[in-house]
Tab-separated table of N, CA and C in Angstrom:
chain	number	residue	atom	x	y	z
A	16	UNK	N	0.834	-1.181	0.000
A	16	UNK	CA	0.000	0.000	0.000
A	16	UNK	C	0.878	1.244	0.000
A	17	UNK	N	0.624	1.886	-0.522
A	17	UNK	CA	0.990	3.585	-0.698
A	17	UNK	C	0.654	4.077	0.431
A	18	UNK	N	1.746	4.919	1.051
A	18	UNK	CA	1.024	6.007	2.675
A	18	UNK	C	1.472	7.137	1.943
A	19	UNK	N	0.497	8.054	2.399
A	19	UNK	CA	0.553	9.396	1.979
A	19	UNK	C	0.100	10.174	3.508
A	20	UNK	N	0.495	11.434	3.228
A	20	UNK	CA	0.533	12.371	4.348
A	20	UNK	C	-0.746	13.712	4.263
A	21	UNK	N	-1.151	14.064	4.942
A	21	UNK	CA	-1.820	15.028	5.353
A	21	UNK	C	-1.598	16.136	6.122
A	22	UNK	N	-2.413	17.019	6.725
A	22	UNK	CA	-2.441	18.061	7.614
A	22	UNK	C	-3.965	17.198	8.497
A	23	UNK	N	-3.789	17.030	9.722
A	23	UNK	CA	-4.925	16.485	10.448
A	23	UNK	C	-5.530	17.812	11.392
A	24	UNK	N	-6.754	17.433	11.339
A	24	UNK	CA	-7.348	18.046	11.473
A	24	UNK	C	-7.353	18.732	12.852
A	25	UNK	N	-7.027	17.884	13.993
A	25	UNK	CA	-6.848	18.782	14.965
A	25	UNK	C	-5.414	19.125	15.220
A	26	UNK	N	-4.362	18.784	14.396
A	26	UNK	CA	-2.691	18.891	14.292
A	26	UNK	C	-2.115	19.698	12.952
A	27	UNK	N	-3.222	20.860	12.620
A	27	UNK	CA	-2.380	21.456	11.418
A	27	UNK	C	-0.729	21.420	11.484
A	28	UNK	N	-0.603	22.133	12.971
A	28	UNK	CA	0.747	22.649	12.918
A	28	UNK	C	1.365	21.800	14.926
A	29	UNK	N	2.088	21.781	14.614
A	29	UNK	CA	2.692	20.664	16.079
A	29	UNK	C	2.875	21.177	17.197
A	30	UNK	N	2.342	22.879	17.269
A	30	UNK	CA	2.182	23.598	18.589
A	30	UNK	C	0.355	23.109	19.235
A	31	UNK	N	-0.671	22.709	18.482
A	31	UNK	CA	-1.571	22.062	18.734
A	31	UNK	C	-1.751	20.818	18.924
A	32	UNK	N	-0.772	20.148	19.251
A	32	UNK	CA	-0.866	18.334	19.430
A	32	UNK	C	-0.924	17.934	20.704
A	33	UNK	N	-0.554	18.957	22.211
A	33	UNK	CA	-1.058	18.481	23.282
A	33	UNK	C	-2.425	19.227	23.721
A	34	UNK	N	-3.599	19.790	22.870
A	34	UNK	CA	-4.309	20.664	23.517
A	34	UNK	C	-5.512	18.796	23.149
A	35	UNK	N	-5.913	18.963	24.899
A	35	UNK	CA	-6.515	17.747	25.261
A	35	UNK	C	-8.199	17.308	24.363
A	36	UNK	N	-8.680	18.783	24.472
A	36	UNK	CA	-9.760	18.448	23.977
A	36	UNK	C	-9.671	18.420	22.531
A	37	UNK	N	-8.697	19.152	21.425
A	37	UNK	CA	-8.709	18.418	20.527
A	37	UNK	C	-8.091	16.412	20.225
A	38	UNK	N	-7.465	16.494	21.104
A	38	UNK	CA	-6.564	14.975	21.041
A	38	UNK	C	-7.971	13.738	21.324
A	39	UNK	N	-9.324	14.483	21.878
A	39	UNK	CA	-10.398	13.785	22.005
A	39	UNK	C	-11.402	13.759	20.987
A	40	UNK	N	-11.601	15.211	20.594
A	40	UNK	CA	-12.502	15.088	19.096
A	40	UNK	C	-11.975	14.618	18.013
A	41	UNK	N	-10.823	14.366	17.712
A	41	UNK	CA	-9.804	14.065	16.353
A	41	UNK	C	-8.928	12.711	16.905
A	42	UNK	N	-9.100	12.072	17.579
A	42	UNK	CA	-7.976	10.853	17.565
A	42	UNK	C	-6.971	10.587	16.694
A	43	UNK	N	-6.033	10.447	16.542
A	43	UNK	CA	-5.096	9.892	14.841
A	43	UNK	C	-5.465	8.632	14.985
A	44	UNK	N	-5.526	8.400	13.739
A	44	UNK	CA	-5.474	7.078	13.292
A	44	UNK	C	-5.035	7.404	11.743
A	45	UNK	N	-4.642	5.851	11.479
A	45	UNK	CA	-4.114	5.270	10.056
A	45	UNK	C	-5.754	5.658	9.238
A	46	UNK	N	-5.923	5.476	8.313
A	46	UNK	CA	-7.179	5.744	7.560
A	46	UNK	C	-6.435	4.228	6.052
A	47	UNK	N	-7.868	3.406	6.373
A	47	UNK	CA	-7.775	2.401	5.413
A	47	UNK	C	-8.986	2.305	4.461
A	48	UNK	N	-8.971	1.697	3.406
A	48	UNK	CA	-10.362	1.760	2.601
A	48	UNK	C	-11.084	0.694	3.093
A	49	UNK	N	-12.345	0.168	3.097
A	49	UNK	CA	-12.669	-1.015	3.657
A	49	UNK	C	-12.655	-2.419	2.760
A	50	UNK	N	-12.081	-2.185	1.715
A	50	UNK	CA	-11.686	-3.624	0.908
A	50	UNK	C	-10.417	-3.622	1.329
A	51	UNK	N	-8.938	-2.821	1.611
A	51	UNK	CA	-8.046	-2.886	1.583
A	51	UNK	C	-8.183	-3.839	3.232
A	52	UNK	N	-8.924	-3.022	4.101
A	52	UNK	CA	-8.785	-3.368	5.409
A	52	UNK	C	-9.679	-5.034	5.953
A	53	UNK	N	-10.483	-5.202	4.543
A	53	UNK	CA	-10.908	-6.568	4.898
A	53	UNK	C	-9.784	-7.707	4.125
A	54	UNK	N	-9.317	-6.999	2.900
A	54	UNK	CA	-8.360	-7.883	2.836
A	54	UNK	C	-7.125	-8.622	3.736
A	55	UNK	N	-7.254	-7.646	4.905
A	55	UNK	CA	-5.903	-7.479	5.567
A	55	UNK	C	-6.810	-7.529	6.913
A	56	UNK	N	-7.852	-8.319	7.157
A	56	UNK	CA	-8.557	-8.532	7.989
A	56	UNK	C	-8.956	-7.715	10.040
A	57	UNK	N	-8.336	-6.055	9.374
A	57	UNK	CA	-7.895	-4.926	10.072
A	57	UNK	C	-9.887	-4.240	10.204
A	58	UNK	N	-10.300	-4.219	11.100
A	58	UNK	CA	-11.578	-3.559	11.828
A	58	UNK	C	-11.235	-2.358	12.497
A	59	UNK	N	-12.360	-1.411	12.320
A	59	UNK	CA	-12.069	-0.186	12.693
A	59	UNK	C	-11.563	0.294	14.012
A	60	UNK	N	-11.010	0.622	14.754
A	60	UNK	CA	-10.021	0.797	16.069
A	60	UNK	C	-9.358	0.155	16.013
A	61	UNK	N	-8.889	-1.348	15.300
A	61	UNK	CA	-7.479	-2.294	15.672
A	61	UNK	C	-6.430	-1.333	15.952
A	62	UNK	N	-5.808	-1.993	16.084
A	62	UNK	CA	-4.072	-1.297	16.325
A	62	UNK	C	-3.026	-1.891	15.472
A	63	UNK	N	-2.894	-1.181	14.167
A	63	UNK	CA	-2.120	-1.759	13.382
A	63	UNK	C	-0.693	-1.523	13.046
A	64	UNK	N	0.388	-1.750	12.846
A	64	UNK	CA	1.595	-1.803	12.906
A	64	UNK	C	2.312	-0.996	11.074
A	65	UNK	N	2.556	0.200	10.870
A	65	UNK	CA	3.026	0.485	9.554
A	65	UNK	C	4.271	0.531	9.472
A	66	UNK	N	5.044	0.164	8.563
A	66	UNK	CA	6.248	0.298	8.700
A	66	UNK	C	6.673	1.107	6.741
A	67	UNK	N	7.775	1.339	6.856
A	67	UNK	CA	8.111	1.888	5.620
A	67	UNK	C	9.286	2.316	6.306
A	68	UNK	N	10.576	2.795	4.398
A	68	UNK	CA	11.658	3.094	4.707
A	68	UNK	C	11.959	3.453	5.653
A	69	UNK	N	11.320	4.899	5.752
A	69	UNK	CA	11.566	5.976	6.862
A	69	UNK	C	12.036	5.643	8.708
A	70	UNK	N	10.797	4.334	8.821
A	70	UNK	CA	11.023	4.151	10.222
A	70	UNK	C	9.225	3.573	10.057
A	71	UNK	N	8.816	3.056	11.233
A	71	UNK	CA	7.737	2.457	11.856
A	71	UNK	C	6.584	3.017	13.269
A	72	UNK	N	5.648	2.511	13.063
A	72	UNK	CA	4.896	3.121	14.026
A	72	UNK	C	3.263	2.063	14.538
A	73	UNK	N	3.150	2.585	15.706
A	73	UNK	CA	1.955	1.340	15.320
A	73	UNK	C	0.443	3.131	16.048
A	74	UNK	N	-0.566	2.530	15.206
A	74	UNK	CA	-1.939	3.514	15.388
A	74	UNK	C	-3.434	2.547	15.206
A	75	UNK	N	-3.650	3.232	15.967
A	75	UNK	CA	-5.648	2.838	15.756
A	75	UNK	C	-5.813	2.777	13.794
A	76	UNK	N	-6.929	1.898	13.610
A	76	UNK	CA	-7.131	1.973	12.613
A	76	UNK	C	-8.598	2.445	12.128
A	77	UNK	N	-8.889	3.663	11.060
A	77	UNK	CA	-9.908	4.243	10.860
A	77	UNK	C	-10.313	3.495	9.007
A	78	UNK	N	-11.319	2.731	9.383
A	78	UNK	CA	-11.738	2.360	7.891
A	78	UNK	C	-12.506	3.035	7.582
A	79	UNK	N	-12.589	3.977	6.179
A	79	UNK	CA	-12.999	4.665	6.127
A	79	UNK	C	-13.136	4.497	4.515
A	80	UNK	N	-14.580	5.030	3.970
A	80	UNK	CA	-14.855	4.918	2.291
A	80	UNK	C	-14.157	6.219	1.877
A	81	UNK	N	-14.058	7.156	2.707
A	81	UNK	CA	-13.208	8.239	2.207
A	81	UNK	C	-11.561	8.183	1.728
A	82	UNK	N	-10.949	7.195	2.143
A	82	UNK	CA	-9.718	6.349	2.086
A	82	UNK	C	-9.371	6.019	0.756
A	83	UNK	N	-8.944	6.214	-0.213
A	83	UNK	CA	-8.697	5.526	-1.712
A	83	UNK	C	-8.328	3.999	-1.481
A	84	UNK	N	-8.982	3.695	-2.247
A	84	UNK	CA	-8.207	1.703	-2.027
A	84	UNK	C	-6.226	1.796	-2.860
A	85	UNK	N	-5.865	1.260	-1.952
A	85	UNK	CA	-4.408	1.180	-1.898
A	85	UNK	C	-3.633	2.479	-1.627
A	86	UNK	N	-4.311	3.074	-1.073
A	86	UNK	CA	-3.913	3.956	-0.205
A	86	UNK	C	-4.353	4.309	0.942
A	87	UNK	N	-3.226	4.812	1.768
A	87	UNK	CA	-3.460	4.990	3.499
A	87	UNK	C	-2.825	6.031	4.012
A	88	UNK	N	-3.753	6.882	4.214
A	88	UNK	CA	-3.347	8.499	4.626
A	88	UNK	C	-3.208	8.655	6.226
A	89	UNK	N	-1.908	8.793	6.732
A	89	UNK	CA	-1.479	9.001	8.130
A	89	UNK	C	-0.593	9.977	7.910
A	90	UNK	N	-1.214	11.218	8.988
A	90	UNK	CA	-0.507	12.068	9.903
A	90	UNK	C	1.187	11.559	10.240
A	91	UNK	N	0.958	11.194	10.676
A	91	UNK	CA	2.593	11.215	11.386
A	91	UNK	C	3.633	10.958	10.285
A	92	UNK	N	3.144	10.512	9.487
A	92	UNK	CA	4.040	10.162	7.895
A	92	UNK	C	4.847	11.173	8.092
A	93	UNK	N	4.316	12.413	8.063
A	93	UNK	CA	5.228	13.476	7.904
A	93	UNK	C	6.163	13.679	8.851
A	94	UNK	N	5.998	13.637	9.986
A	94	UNK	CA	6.934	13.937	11.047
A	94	UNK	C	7.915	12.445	10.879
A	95	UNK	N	7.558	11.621	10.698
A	95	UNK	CA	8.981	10.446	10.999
A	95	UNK	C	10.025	10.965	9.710
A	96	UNK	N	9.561	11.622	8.150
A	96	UNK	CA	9.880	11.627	7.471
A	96	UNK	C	10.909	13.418	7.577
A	97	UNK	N	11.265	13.693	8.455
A	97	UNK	CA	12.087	14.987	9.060
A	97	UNK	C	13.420	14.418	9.580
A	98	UNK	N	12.968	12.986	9.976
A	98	UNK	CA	14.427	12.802	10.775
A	98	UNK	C	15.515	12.731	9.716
């Protein structure tokens, strides 16, 4: 699968990532399509494990029809991809 990166919604910018009540309305999670995620037998909240060049991480999982199939849009992509 392809990971691609975003701006999340309650983490535009990384001076907003400890303010509590957004960290409750916006959770991160991985975002999967739901054929990709039944193929890979992954239900919505699992805790799934991504790895790529960059480095690894493990997150809740959000199946979602908004998700492109073979692709998986996570937040943090960007930040491991600084080091």
């Amino acid at each position: 699968m392809q990971l691609t990166g975003f701006h999340y919604k309650a983490r535009t910018h990384p001076s907003y990532g400890n303010i509590d009540v957004l960290q409750q309305a916006f959770p991160q999670a991985v975002w999967i399509n739901p054929i990709d995620a039944q193929a890979r037998r992954i239900r919505h909240g699992d805790t799934v494990r991504v790895l790529y060049k960059k480095g690894k991480m493990l997150s809740a999982a959000k199946v979602a029809r908004q998700s492109p199939s073979g692709s998986s849009p996570v937040w943090p992509l960007s930040v491991f991809q600084w080091r």
